[in-house]
Amino acid sequence: MDHKSHTKALHNAYIRSLKKEKYWVRFYQLVIFLIFFSGWEIASRNKWIDPLIFSSPSKVWELFLIKVQDGTLFFDLGFTLSETILGFILGTLLGTILAAILWWSPFLSKILDPYLVILNSMPKVALGPILIVALGPSFTSIVAMGTIISVIITTIVVYTSFREVDPNYIKVLQTFGGTRFQIFKEAILPSSFPVIISTLKVNVGLSWVGVIVGEFLVASKGLGYMIIYGFQVFNFTLVMLSLLVIAVLATIMYQAVEFLEKKLIKNN
Amino acid sequence: MTFLKVQDIHHTYFTKSNAVTALSNISLQVNEGEFISFLGPSGCGKTTLLSIIAGLFQPTEGRVELEGKQVATLKSEIGYMLQQDYLFPWKTIEENILLGLKINHHLDEEKKAYAKDLLMQMGLSDVESLYPKQLSGGMRQRVALVRTLATEPKLLMLDEPFSALDYQTKLHLENLVSDTLKSFGKTAILVTHDIGEAIAMSDRIYLFAPSPGKIHKVFEIPEELRECSPFDTRNHPMNAEIFQTIWKEMESLGSQESHKSTP
């Protein structure tokens, strides 16, 4: 009994030390945050850095409040966010479907191999002007940018994971007389879910790149447009505001994917 | 009538650089309800032969007939157990044991009840909603056995199903599998490199010689030992003698090999 209570005391001490460490981590994270923004503010007020170019947190905050009140921020934000989410989902979906087609036909995958390599190594944003000419300077071409930037890499990564599924799972299904479609549905696809989810994480970042570049090129609204407009009229407070909003949104999207990951693959 | 008839099987694997003959001139017959073993060192084509009998691929030459019909046409009559359980980790135990029935579109309430009943008989109750990683190795292999038996195959292929288990679990499972197969009157083929296991489980042992794989010798296990459970067979006085005989044969195969490889 005495021994037991001793163990319990030790365990409690261990839990306390874990908690303590967590508090310190949070503390230092907060310190970095405060130093960055207050340093920025002070440097800007004292003209150590050019306030015209680097703006300052207080000016960005003021602009933020104005843009929230007149509703223009949410308008731009909603526009960009819907483009990004759409591009991101389409890129992942199309990539996975392409990977499935390649898995289905090894012959086709051998034929297409060099083309995939070329498409993958090519900088996709360079296709921007062509997309705009083909699809028009609109929502569609920006979503296409967000999609095209992630689709090929998704195809390659997911296809590789399809091929690396343990052949013994396939053998189990074959001994039951499973068709190729059943093998795909029961073994190949579910065992590749972790890889598909991790490409989702990469694609969040890629889609933002595609959409922002797309907006640079054509848009008359959106966060990318805010950046390019702010740059043209030399209003860098607007540029900074847009950057900070993008950082927050991209982080939220990434966290959402991580949450999805925990939900979906708890059993692998 | 012979239940399973394997006739003049030759099989060659082709690669870019060479052609390897894995099996040469294999013929054997199995009667219904018999338990036979393929024994031999690794690389003598045992698993290849098992896959051919299961109809997973066609041999280069020869025929395999189950009750007079070619095996490639009747996959669902044959159950196959692998070295490890290969339960699907993202499926629950219930989904795993019903997988075979789902694949061959025979899933109905009656079959479902049968599969769950089998699970109970294996001493696994209240595990249906768990995931494979929550079970121990021995339990998982029992689940894999249920998955194989759930489709009610006429012929069971066991490809070293106990090799990945610890010794104690292995002895338990040998008894369980042997009892289960006997009570259902199933015909089974076991692939193993463990002489003791082959003697304990089988009615007849085919000893294979390597490169190319061929049947070297056939050992009939005496009636007395066949009656015993695998565990009792291992402790039976006659066991040591048979073990010695088979061991000597395997040794002679090994020395032939080493003679061959010395220039």
Short mmCIF file of C-alpha atoms in Angstrom, two decimals:
data_model
loop_
_atom_site.label_atom_id
_atom_site.label_comp_id
_atom_site.label_asym_id
_atom_site.label_seq_id
_atom_site.Cartn_x
_atom_site.Cartn_y
_atom_site.Cartn_z
CA MET A 1 0.00 0.00 0.00
CA ASP A 2 2.81 2.33 0.98
CA HIS A 3 4.68 1.41 -2.16
CA LYS A 4 1.59 2.15 -4.22
CA SER A 5 1.10 5.61 -2.81
CA HIS A 6 4.77 6.32 -3.39
CA THR A 7 4.40 5.40 -7.07
CA LYS A 8 1.35 7.64 -7.30
CA ALA A 9 3.26 10.55 -5.82
CA LEU A 10 6.07 10.05 -8.32
CA HIS A 11 3.57 9.91 -11.16
CA ASN A 12 1.97 13.16 -10.01
CA ALA A 13 5.37 14.80 -9.87
CA TYR A 14 6.04 13.61 -13.41
CA ILE A 15 2.73 15.04 -14.64
CA ARG A 16 3.52 18.34 -12.91
CA SER A 17 6.92 18.53 -14.59
CA LEU A 18 5.30 17.93 -17.99
CA LYS A 19 2.78 20.71 -17.35
CA LYS A 20 5.51 23.02 -16.20
CA GLU A 21 7.48 22.45 -19.39
CA LYS A 22 4.38 23.15 -21.46
CA TYR A 23 3.84 26.46 -19.69
CA TRP A 24 7.42 27.52 -20.38
CA VAL A 25 7.11 26.61 -24.07
CA ARG A 26 3.94 28.72 -24.33
CA PHE A 27 5.63 31.53 -22.41
CA TYR A 28 8.60 31.75 -24.79
CA GLN A 29 6.32 31.51 -27.81
CA LEU A 30 4.43 34.52 -26.47
CA VAL A 31 7.69 36.36 -25.80
CA ILE A 32 8.82 35.92 -29.42
CA PHE A 33 5.40 37.14 -30.62
CA LEU A 34 5.50 40.25 -28.41
CA ILE A 35 9.14 41.08 -29.22
CA PHE A 36 8.47 40.82 -32.94
CA PHE A 37 5.43 43.10 -32.98
CA SER A 38 6.61 45.60 -30.37
CA GLY A 39 10.06 45.71 -32.01
CA TRP A 40 8.40 46.35 -35.34
CA GLU A 41 6.24 49.10 -33.83
CA ILE A 42 9.13 50.80 -32.00
CA ALA A 43 11.52 50.58 -34.96
CA SER A 44 8.89 52.09 -37.20
CA ARG A 45 7.98 54.95 -34.81
CA ASN A 46 11.63 55.87 -34.26
CA LYS A 47 12.27 55.71 -38.02
CA TRP A 48 14.93 52.98 -37.61
CA ILE A 49 13.12 51.35 -40.51
CA ASP A 50 11.26 53.29 -43.21
CA PRO A 51 7.64 53.50 -41.98
CA LEU A 52 6.45 54.08 -45.54
CA ILE A 53 7.78 50.69 -46.67
CA PHE A 54 7.49 48.61 -43.52
CA SER A 55 4.40 50.26 -42.05
CA SER A 56 3.74 49.39 -38.40
CA PRO A 57 1.47 47.05 -36.42
CA SER A 58 -0.68 49.94 -35.18
CA LYS A 59 -1.28 51.22 -38.71
CA VAL A 60 -2.07 47.72 -39.94
CA TRP A 61 -4.49 47.29 -37.04
CA GLU A 62 -6.21 50.60 -37.83
CA LEU A 63 -6.59 49.61 -41.46
CA PHE A 64 -7.86 46.22 -40.34
CA LEU A 65 -10.60 47.84 -38.24
CA ILE A 66 -11.62 50.15 -41.10
CA LYS A 67 -11.75 47.30 -43.59
CA VAL A 68 -13.70 45.13 -41.19
CA GLN A 69 -16.23 47.89 -40.60
CA ASP A 70 -16.84 48.65 -44.28
CA GLY A 71 -16.88 44.91 -45.04
CA THR A 72 -14.31 45.02 -47.87
CA LEU A 73 -11.88 42.78 -46.04
CA PHE A 74 -14.36 39.94 -45.76
CA PHE A 75 -15.30 40.37 -49.37
CA ASP A 76 -11.68 39.99 -50.55
CA LEU A 77 -10.98 37.29 -48.00
CA GLY A 78 -14.02 35.24 -48.97
CA PHE A 79 -13.10 35.50 -52.63
CA THR A 80 -9.53 34.29 -52.12
CA LEU A 81 -10.44 31.65 -49.58
CA SER A 82 -13.04 30.05 -51.84
CA GLU A 83 -10.55 30.00 -54.73
CA THR A 84 -7.90 28.40 -52.55
CA ILE A 85 -10.15 25.76 -51.01
CA LEU A 86 -11.58 24.87 -54.39
CA GLY A 87 -8.13 24.69 -55.99
CA PHE A 88 -6.84 22.63 -53.11
CA ILE A 89 -9.70 20.13 -53.22
CA LEU A 90 -9.63 19.84 -57.01
CA GLY A 91 -5.86 19.41 -57.05
CA THR A 92 -5.93 16.62 -54.49
CA LEU A 93 -8.97 14.91 -56.02
CA LEU A 94 -7.73 15.05 -59.61
CA GLY A 95 -4.25 13.95 -58.51
CA THR A 96 -5.68 10.94 -56.69
CA ILE A 97 -7.91 10.01 -59.62
CA LEU A 98 -4.96 10.28 -62.02
CA ALA A 99 -2.90 8.10 -59.65
CA ALA A 100 -5.73 5.53 -59.63
CA ILE A 101 -5.78 5.47 -63.43
CA LEU A 102 -2.01 4.97 -63.54
CA TRP A 103 -2.29 2.14 -60.98
CA TRP A 104 -5.09 0.57 -62.99
CA SER A 105 -3.00 0.42 -66.12
CA PRO A 106 0.72 -0.20 -65.57
CA PHE A 107 1.16 0.00 -69.35
CA LEU A 108 -0.30 3.52 -69.45
CA SER A 109 1.87 4.54 -66.49
CA LYS A 110 4.99 3.41 -68.35
CA ILE A 111 3.93 5.47 -71.37
CA LEU A 112 3.13 8.59 -69.35
CA ASP A 113 6.19 8.43 -67.08
CA PRO A 114 8.44 10.94 -68.95
CA TYR A 115 5.54 13.38 -69.39
CA LEU A 116 4.85 13.36 -65.67
CA VAL A 117 8.50 14.09 -64.97
CA ILE A 118 8.45 17.05 -67.38
CA LEU A 119 5.18 18.42 -65.99
CA ASN A 120 6.43 18.02 -62.44
CA SER A 121 9.73 19.80 -62.97
CA MET A 122 8.11 22.67 -64.85
CA PRO A 123 7.25 25.77 -62.80
CA LYS A 124 3.48 25.69 -62.96
CA VAL A 125 2.95 29.40 -62.26
CA ALA A 126 4.62 30.07 -65.61
CA LEU A 127 1.46 28.63 -67.17
CA GLY A 128 -0.51 31.54 -65.66
CA PRO A 129 -0.71 33.74 -68.77
CA ILE A 130 -1.82 30.78 -70.91
CA LEU A 131 -4.54 29.82 -68.42
CA ILE A 132 -5.80 33.38 -68.34
CA VAL A 133 -5.96 33.59 -72.12
CA ALA A 134 -7.66 30.21 -72.32
CA LEU A 135 -10.13 30.52 -69.43
CA GLY A 136 -10.58 34.26 -69.23
CA PRO A 137 -9.40 36.64 -66.50
CA SER A 138 -11.80 35.31 -63.92
CA PHE A 139 -12.46 33.13 -60.89
CA THR A 140 -12.06 30.01 -63.09
CA SER A 141 -8.52 30.71 -64.20
CA ILE A 142 -7.40 31.51 -60.64
CA VAL A 143 -8.88 28.25 -59.35
CA ALA A 144 -7.15 26.50 -62.24
CA MET A 145 -3.85 27.98 -61.05
CA GLY A 146 -4.50 26.73 -57.52
CA THR A 147 -5.30 23.28 -58.92
CA ILE A 148 -2.57 22.85 -61.50
CA ILE A 149 0.18 23.72 -59.07
CA SER A 150 -0.61 20.72 -56.84
CA VAL A 151 -2.12 18.13 -59.16
CA ILE A 152 1.01 16.60 -60.68
CA ILE A 153 2.97 16.25 -57.44
CA THR A 154 -0.13 14.71 -55.83
CA THR A 155 -0.39 12.23 -58.70
CA ILE A 156 3.24 11.18 -58.35
CA VAL A 157 3.24 10.87 -54.56
CA VAL A 158 -0.09 9.03 -54.33
CA TYR A 159 0.75 6.71 -57.23
CA THR A 160 4.01 5.77 -55.52
CA SER A 161 2.10 5.00 -52.34
CA PHE A 162 -0.43 2.87 -54.29
CA ARG A 163 2.43 0.79 -55.61
CA GLU A 164 4.04 0.35 -52.23
CA VAL A 165 1.02 -1.33 -50.63
CA ASP A 166 2.10 -4.66 -49.12
CA PRO A 167 1.40 -7.26 -51.85
CA ASN A 168 0.22 -9.71 -49.20
CA TYR A 169 -2.95 -7.66 -48.64
CA ILE A 170 -3.58 -7.98 -52.36
CA LYS A 171 -2.90 -11.72 -52.11
CA VAL A 172 -5.49 -12.07 -49.34
CA LEU A 173 -8.10 -10.49 -51.60
CA GLN A 174 -7.02 -12.54 -54.60
CA THR A 175 -7.48 -15.77 -52.67
CA PHE A 176 -11.09 -14.70 -52.13
CA GLY A 177 -11.38 -14.08 -55.87
CA GLY A 178 -11.26 -10.30 -55.59
CA THR A 179 -11.44 -8.23 -58.79
CA ARG A 180 -9.02 -5.40 -59.53
CA PHE A 181 -11.66 -2.87 -58.52
CA GLN A 182 -12.27 -4.67 -55.21
CA ILE A 183 -8.53 -4.78 -54.56
CA PHE A 184 -8.35 -1.03 -55.15
CA LYS A 185 -11.32 -0.27 -52.94
CA GLU A 186 -10.51 -2.61 -50.05
CA ALA A 187 -6.71 -2.49 -49.90
CA ILE A 188 -4.97 0.05 -52.13
CA LEU A 189 -7.02 3.16 -51.38
CA PRO A 190 -7.51 2.78 -47.60
CA SER A 191 -3.89 1.87 -46.96
CA SER A 192 -2.82 4.99 -48.87
CA PHE A 193 -5.02 7.34 -46.85
CA PRO A 194 -2.15 8.51 -44.62
CA VAL A 195 -0.13 9.49 -47.70
CA ILE A 196 -3.11 11.23 -49.29
CA ILE A 197 -3.67 13.22 -46.11
CA SER A 198 -0.03 14.23 -45.92
CA THR A 199 -0.17 15.46 -49.53
CA LEU A 200 -3.19 17.51 -48.44
CA LYS A 201 -0.89 19.31 -46.02
CA VAL A 202 1.60 20.12 -48.76
CA ASN A 203 -1.20 21.12 -51.10
CA VAL A 204 -2.57 23.71 -48.65
CA GLY A 205 0.65 25.68 -49.07
CA LEU A 206 0.86 25.10 -52.83
CA SER A 207 -2.71 26.17 -53.49
CA TRP A 208 -2.12 29.47 -51.68
CA VAL A 209 0.88 30.10 -53.94
CA GLY A 210 -1.13 29.32 -57.06
CA VAL A 211 -4.09 31.47 -56.08
CA ILE A 212 -2.06 34.49 -54.94
CA VAL A 213 0.02 34.44 -58.13
CA GLY A 214 -3.21 34.05 -60.12
CA GLU A 215 -4.65 37.11 -58.39
CA PHE A 216 -1.46 39.06 -59.04
CA LEU A 217 -2.02 38.45 -62.72
CA VAL A 218 -5.70 39.10 -63.23
CA ALA A 219 -7.92 39.77 -60.26
CA SER A 220 -9.71 42.94 -59.32
CA LYS A 221 -10.51 41.59 -55.89
CA GLY A 222 -9.02 39.20 -53.35
CA LEU A 223 -6.05 39.19 -51.00
CA GLY A 224 -3.53 38.77 -53.82
CA TYR A 225 -5.09 41.77 -55.52
CA MET A 226 -4.79 43.71 -52.23
CA ILE A 227 -1.06 43.00 -52.24
CA ILE A 228 -0.48 44.02 -55.84
CA TYR A 229 -2.73 47.10 -55.51
CA GLY A 230 -1.02 48.18 -52.29
CA PHE A 231 2.31 47.78 -54.04
CA GLN A 232 1.21 49.87 -57.03
CA VAL A 233 -0.11 52.79 -54.95
CA PHE A 234 2.71 52.38 -52.44
CA ASN A 235 0.33 51.61 -49.58
CA PHE A 236 2.41 49.01 -47.74
CA THR A 237 0.07 48.94 -44.78
CA LEU A 238 -2.39 47.27 -47.13
CA VAL A 239 0.28 44.78 -48.27
CA MET A 240 1.18 43.92 -44.67
CA LEU A 241 -2.46 43.52 -43.68
CA SER A 242 -3.02 41.14 -46.57
CA LEU A 243 0.10 39.12 -45.69
CA LEU A 244 -0.95 38.76 -42.06
CA VAL A 245 -4.48 37.68 -43.03
CA ILE A 246 -3.05 35.10 -45.43
CA ALA A 247 -0.72 33.77 -42.72
CA VAL A 248 -3.64 33.33 -40.32
CA LEU A 249 -5.91 31.69 -42.92
CA ALA A 250 -3.23 29.31 -44.20
CA THR A 251 -2.50 28.24 -40.63
CA ILE A 252 -6.18 27.60 -39.93
CA MET A 253 -6.47 25.50 -43.11
CA TYR A 254 -3.39 23.51 -42.16
CA GLN A 255 -4.77 22.89 -38.66
CA ALA A 256 -8.08 21.78 -40.18
CA VAL A 257 -6.24 19.21 -42.31
CA GLU A 258 -4.37 17.99 -39.24
CA PHE A 259 -7.68 17.61 -37.42
CA LEU A 260 -9.04 15.64 -40.38
CA GLU A 261 -5.93 13.46 -40.29
CA LYS A 262 -6.49 12.57 -36.64
CA LYS A 263 -10.14 11.75 -37.31
CA LEU A 264 -9.53 9.64 -40.40
CA ILE A 265 -6.47 7.55 -39.64
CA LYS A 266 -6.63 6.78 -35.98
CA ASN A 267 -6.47 3.07 -36.72
CA ASN A 268 -3.44 2.74 -38.94
CA MET B 1 -12.33 -40.19 -56.47
CA THR B 2 -9.23 -38.16 -55.70
CA PHE B 3 -10.08 -34.83 -54.12
CA LEU B 4 -7.08 -32.82 -55.27
CA LYS B 5 -4.96 -33.86 -58.19
CA VAL B 6 -1.72 -32.08 -59.05
CA GLN B 7 -0.30 -33.32 -62.32
CA ASP B 8 3.11 -32.74 -63.91
CA ILE B 9 3.59 -29.18 -62.70
CA HIS B 10 6.55 -27.27 -64.06
CA HIS B 11 7.00 -23.64 -63.31
CA THR B 12 9.63 -21.19 -64.50
CA TYR B 13 9.97 -17.54 -63.47
CA PHE B 14 11.23 -15.26 -66.20
CA THR B 15 13.23 -12.13 -65.55
CA LYS B 16 15.19 -9.93 -67.94
CA SER B 17 18.49 -11.56 -67.07
CA ASN B 18 17.52 -15.20 -66.60
CA ALA B 19 14.86 -17.88 -66.38
CA VAL B 20 14.66 -19.70 -63.05
CA THR B 21 12.92 -23.04 -62.85
CA ALA B 22 11.15 -23.04 -59.50
CA LEU B 23 9.28 -26.32 -59.81
CA SER B 24 9.93 -29.36 -61.87
CA ASN B 25 7.80 -32.42 -62.43
CA ILE B 26 5.49 -32.19 -59.41
CA SER B 27 2.65 -34.69 -59.19
CA LEU B 28 0.65 -35.58 -56.10
CA GLN B 29 -2.82 -36.55 -54.99
CA VAL B 30 -4.75 -35.70 -51.86
CA ASN B 31 -7.90 -37.34 -50.58
CA GLU B 32 -10.73 -35.49 -48.92
CA GLY B 33 -10.14 -34.76 -45.24
CA GLU B 34 -6.40 -35.37 -45.38
CA PHE B 35 -3.85 -33.04 -43.88
CA ILE B 36 -0.59 -32.92 -45.80
CA SER B 37 2.60 -30.90 -45.42
CA PHE B 38 5.15 -29.53 -47.84
CA LEU B 39 8.44 -29.56 -45.97
CA GLY B 40 11.72 -28.21 -47.19
CA PRO B 41 14.36 -25.51 -46.92
CA SER B 42 13.52 -22.03 -48.18
CA GLY B 43 13.80 -21.54 -51.92
CA CYS B 44 12.51 -24.94 -52.93
CA GLY B 45 9.31 -23.63 -54.46
CA LYS B 46 6.85 -24.64 -51.70
CA THR B 47 5.01 -21.34 -51.67
CA THR B 48 5.02 -21.20 -55.46
CA LEU B 49 3.34 -24.60 -55.58
CA LEU B 50 0.81 -23.50 -52.97
CA SER B 51 -0.03 -20.40 -55.01
CA ILE B 52 -0.46 -22.52 -58.13
CA ILE B 53 -2.75 -24.95 -56.32
CA ALA B 54 -4.73 -21.98 -55.00
CA GLY B 55 -5.16 -20.78 -58.58
CA LEU B 56 -3.39 -17.48 -57.95
CA PHE B 57 -1.38 -17.99 -61.11
CA GLN B 58 -1.02 -20.50 -63.91
CA PRO B 59 1.92 -22.91 -63.95
CA THR B 60 4.11 -22.96 -67.05
CA GLU B 61 3.04 -26.56 -67.56
CA GLY B 62 0.70 -29.02 -65.87
CA ARG B 63 -2.78 -29.10 -64.35
CA VAL B 64 -4.34 -28.79 -60.91
CA GLU B 65 -7.79 -30.27 -60.43
CA LEU B 66 -10.08 -30.03 -57.43
CA GLU B 67 -12.88 -32.59 -57.63
CA GLY B 68 -12.21 -32.92 -61.35
CA LYS B 69 -12.41 -29.20 -62.11
CA GLN B 70 -9.51 -26.86 -62.88
CA VAL B 71 -8.75 -24.66 -59.90
CA ALA B 72 -8.45 -21.36 -61.74
CA THR B 73 -12.23 -21.41 -62.20
CA LEU B 74 -13.21 -21.98 -58.56
CA LYS B 75 -11.28 -19.61 -56.35
CA SER B 76 -13.83 -19.39 -53.55
CA GLU B 77 -13.48 -23.12 -52.85
CA ILE B 78 -9.94 -22.58 -51.61
CA GLY B 79 -8.91 -20.75 -48.45
CA TYR B 80 -5.42 -19.37 -47.99
CA MET B 81 -3.63 -18.42 -44.80
CA LEU B 82 -0.41 -16.42 -44.95
CA GLN B 83 2.70 -16.28 -42.76
CA GLN B 84 1.35 -13.30 -40.91
CA ASP B 85 -2.26 -12.52 -40.22
CA TYR B 86 -2.52 -9.64 -42.73
CA LEU B 87 -5.68 -8.42 -41.09
CA PHE B 88 -6.60 -5.04 -42.57
CA PRO B 89 -5.64 -2.55 -39.85
CA TRP B 90 -8.31 -0.01 -40.83
CA LYS B 91 -11.12 -2.57 -40.55
CA THR B 92 -12.64 -3.87 -37.33
CA ILE B 93 -12.38 -7.57 -36.49
CA GLU B 94 -15.95 -8.05 -37.66
CA GLU B 95 -15.26 -6.35 -41.01
CA ASN B 96 -12.10 -8.41 -41.34
CA ILE B 97 -13.74 -11.80 -40.83
CA LEU B 98 -16.54 -10.91 -43.26
CA LEU B 99 -14.13 -9.65 -45.92
CA GLY B 100 -14.07 -12.88 -47.94
CA LEU B 101 -17.85 -13.13 -48.01
CA LYS B 102 -18.10 -9.49 -49.05
CA ILE B 103 -15.58 -9.99 -51.86
CA ASN B 104 -17.33 -13.00 -53.35
CA HIS B 105 -20.80 -11.50 -52.79
CA HIS B 106 -22.03 -14.20 -50.43
CA LEU B 107 -22.59 -11.96 -47.44
CA ASP B 108 -25.96 -12.62 -45.81
CA GLU B 109 -27.27 -12.90 -42.26
CA GLU B 110 -26.77 -16.65 -42.10
CA LYS B 111 -23.12 -16.49 -43.20
CA LYS B 112 -22.56 -13.57 -40.87
CA ALA B 113 -23.85 -15.57 -37.91
CA TYR B 114 -21.67 -18.49 -38.98
CA ALA B 115 -18.55 -16.33 -39.04
CA LYS B 116 -19.32 -14.85 -35.63
CA ASP B 117 -19.95 -18.31 -34.26
CA LEU B 118 -16.54 -19.41 -35.56
CA LEU B 119 -14.99 -16.48 -33.76
CA MET B 120 -16.59 -17.68 -30.51
CA GLN B 121 -15.34 -21.21 -31.10
CA MET B 122 -11.81 -19.84 -31.43
CA GLY B 123 -12.18 -18.39 -27.95
CA LEU B 124 -12.53 -14.83 -29.17
CA SER B 125 -15.63 -13.18 -27.80
CA ASP B 126 -16.38 -9.47 -27.59
CA VAL B 127 -13.66 -8.53 -30.06
CA GLU B 128 -15.88 -7.75 -33.09
CA SER B 129 -15.68 -4.00 -32.67
CA LEU B 130 -11.96 -3.88 -31.88
CA TYR B 131 -9.21 -3.15 -34.38
CA PRO B 132 -6.45 -5.71 -35.15
CA LYS B 133 -3.71 -3.74 -33.40
CA GLN B 134 -5.62 -4.12 -30.14
CA LEU B 135 -5.15 -7.91 -30.24
CA SER B 136 -2.08 -10.06 -29.58
CA GLY B 137 -0.27 -11.94 -32.37
CA GLY B 138 -1.90 -15.26 -31.52
CA MET B 139 -5.38 -13.73 -31.39
CA ARG B 140 -4.82 -12.01 -34.71
CA GLN B 141 -3.77 -15.26 -36.36
CA ARG B 142 -6.93 -16.89 -34.98
CA VAL B 143 -8.98 -14.07 -36.48
CA ALA B 144 -7.19 -14.67 -39.79
CA LEU B 145 -8.18 -18.35 -39.54
CA VAL B 146 -11.80 -17.34 -39.00
CA ARG B 147 -11.59 -15.02 -42.01
CA THR B 148 -10.32 -17.93 -44.10
CA LEU B 149 -12.89 -20.42 -42.80
CA ALA B 150 -15.83 -18.01 -43.05
CA THR B 151 -16.13 -18.57 -46.80
CA GLU B 152 -16.38 -22.32 -46.11
CA PRO B 153 -13.55 -23.39 -48.42
CA LYS B 154 -13.22 -27.06 -49.30
CA LEU B 155 -9.45 -26.90 -49.35
CA LEU B 156 -7.28 -24.93 -46.95
CA MET B 157 -3.79 -23.70 -47.74
CA LEU B 158 -1.60 -22.83 -44.77
CA ASP B 159 1.57 -21.00 -45.76
CA GLU B 160 3.75 -21.16 -42.62
CA PRO B 161 0.92 -19.64 -40.57
CA PHE B 162 2.66 -20.22 -37.24
CA SER B 163 6.16 -19.05 -38.14
CA ALA B 164 5.74 -15.49 -36.85
CA LEU B 165 4.38 -16.52 -33.44
CA ASP B 166 6.14 -17.23 -30.18
CA TYR B 167 6.62 -20.91 -29.32
CA GLN B 168 3.87 -21.25 -26.73
CA THR B 169 1.26 -19.53 -28.89
CA LYS B 170 2.37 -21.65 -31.80
CA LEU B 171 1.75 -24.90 -29.88
CA HIS B 172 -1.69 -23.68 -28.80
CA LEU B 173 -2.65 -22.67 -32.31
CA GLU B 174 -1.43 -25.93 -33.83
CA ASN B 175 -3.88 -27.79 -31.61
CA LEU B 176 -6.67 -25.35 -32.32
CA VAL B 177 -6.21 -25.45 -36.10
CA SER B 178 -5.89 -29.22 -36.11
CA ASP B 179 -9.04 -29.69 -34.01
CA THR B 180 -11.01 -27.19 -36.07
CA LEU B 181 -10.04 -28.71 -39.40
CA LYS B 182 -10.74 -32.24 -38.16
CA SER B 183 -14.16 -31.30 -36.82
CA PHE B 184 -15.13 -29.71 -40.15
CA GLY B 185 -13.50 -32.53 -42.13
CA LYS B 186 -11.49 -30.01 -44.16
CA THR B 187 -8.64 -30.94 -46.43
CA ALA B 188 -5.51 -28.91 -45.80
CA ILE B 189 -2.02 -28.34 -47.12
CA LEU B 190 0.58 -26.89 -44.79
CA VAL B 191 3.82 -25.32 -45.96
CA THR B 192 6.55 -25.35 -43.33
CA HIS B 193 10.28 -25.66 -42.79
CA ASP B 194 9.78 -26.98 -39.25
CA ILE B 195 10.08 -30.78 -39.18
CA GLY B 196 8.41 -31.06 -35.76
CA GLU B 197 5.44 -29.05 -36.89
CA ALA B 198 5.06 -31.12 -40.05
CA ILE B 199 5.04 -34.37 -38.06
CA ALA B 200 2.68 -32.97 -35.45
CA MET B 201 0.06 -31.73 -37.88
CA SER B 202 0.12 -34.01 -40.91
CA ASP B 203 -1.08 -37.33 -42.23
CA ARG B 204 1.57 -37.23 -44.93
CA ILE B 205 4.72 -35.17 -45.53
CA TYR B 206 6.18 -34.26 -48.90
CA LEU B 207 9.86 -33.43 -48.52
CA PHE B 208 11.03 -30.99 -51.20
CA ALA B 209 14.49 -30.65 -52.66
CA PRO B 210 15.66 -27.29 -53.97
CA SER B 211 16.85 -25.91 -57.34
CA PRO B 212 14.72 -26.79 -59.12
CA GLY B 213 12.00 -27.58 -56.59
CA LYS B 214 10.93 -31.21 -56.75
CA ILE B 215 9.44 -33.81 -54.43
CA HIS B 216 12.36 -35.67 -52.88
CA LYS B 217 10.54 -38.13 -50.66
CA VAL B 218 7.10 -38.81 -49.19
CA PHE B 219 6.65 -39.82 -45.55
CA GLU B 220 3.43 -41.39 -44.30
CA ILE B 221 2.80 -40.59 -40.65
CA PRO B 222 1.73 -43.74 -38.72
CA GLU B 223 -1.95 -44.05 -37.82
CA GLU B 224 -1.08 -43.88 -34.12
CA LEU B 225 0.36 -40.39 -34.38
CA ARG B 226 -2.40 -39.15 -36.67
CA GLU B 227 -4.92 -39.85 -33.95
CA CYS B 228 -3.06 -37.64 -31.47
CA SER B 229 -3.33 -33.90 -31.19
CA PRO B 230 -0.28 -31.98 -32.46
CA PHE B 231 0.90 -31.35 -28.91
CA ASP B 232 0.64 -35.02 -27.93
CA THR B 233 2.38 -36.05 -31.14
CA ARG B 234 5.33 -33.87 -30.24
CA ASN B 235 5.64 -35.78 -26.95
CA HIS B 236 4.97 -39.23 -28.40
CA PRO B 237 7.85 -41.75 -28.20
CA MET B 238 7.56 -42.48 -31.93
CA ASN B 239 8.04 -38.82 -32.79
CA ALA B 240 11.81 -38.79 -32.22
CA GLU B 241 12.36 -41.68 -34.61
CA ILE B 242 10.42 -40.08 -37.47
CA PHE B 243 12.10 -36.80 -36.78
CA GLN B 244 15.51 -38.49 -37.12
CA THR B 245 14.57 -40.13 -40.42
CA ILE B 246 13.36 -36.88 -41.94
CA TRP B 247 16.27 -34.95 -40.48
CA LYS B 248 18.76 -37.33 -42.13
CA GLU B 249 17.02 -36.97 -45.47
CA MET B 250 17.14 -33.18 -45.18
CA GLU B 251 20.81 -33.30 -44.20
CA SER B 252 21.61 -35.43 -47.25
CA LEU B 253 19.86 -32.81 -49.41
CA GLY B 254 21.98 -30.12 -47.81
CA SER B 255 25.24 -31.95 -48.41
CA GLN B 256 24.32 -32.64 -52.05
CA GLU B 257 23.80 -28.93 -52.38
CA SER B 258 27.18 -28.03 -50.92
CA HIS B 259 28.89 -30.60 -53.17
CA LYS B 260 27.22 -29.07 -56.15
CA SER B 261 28.34 -25.59 -55.30
CA THR B 262 32.01 -26.52 -54.80
CA PRO B 263 33.77 -26.32 -58.16
#
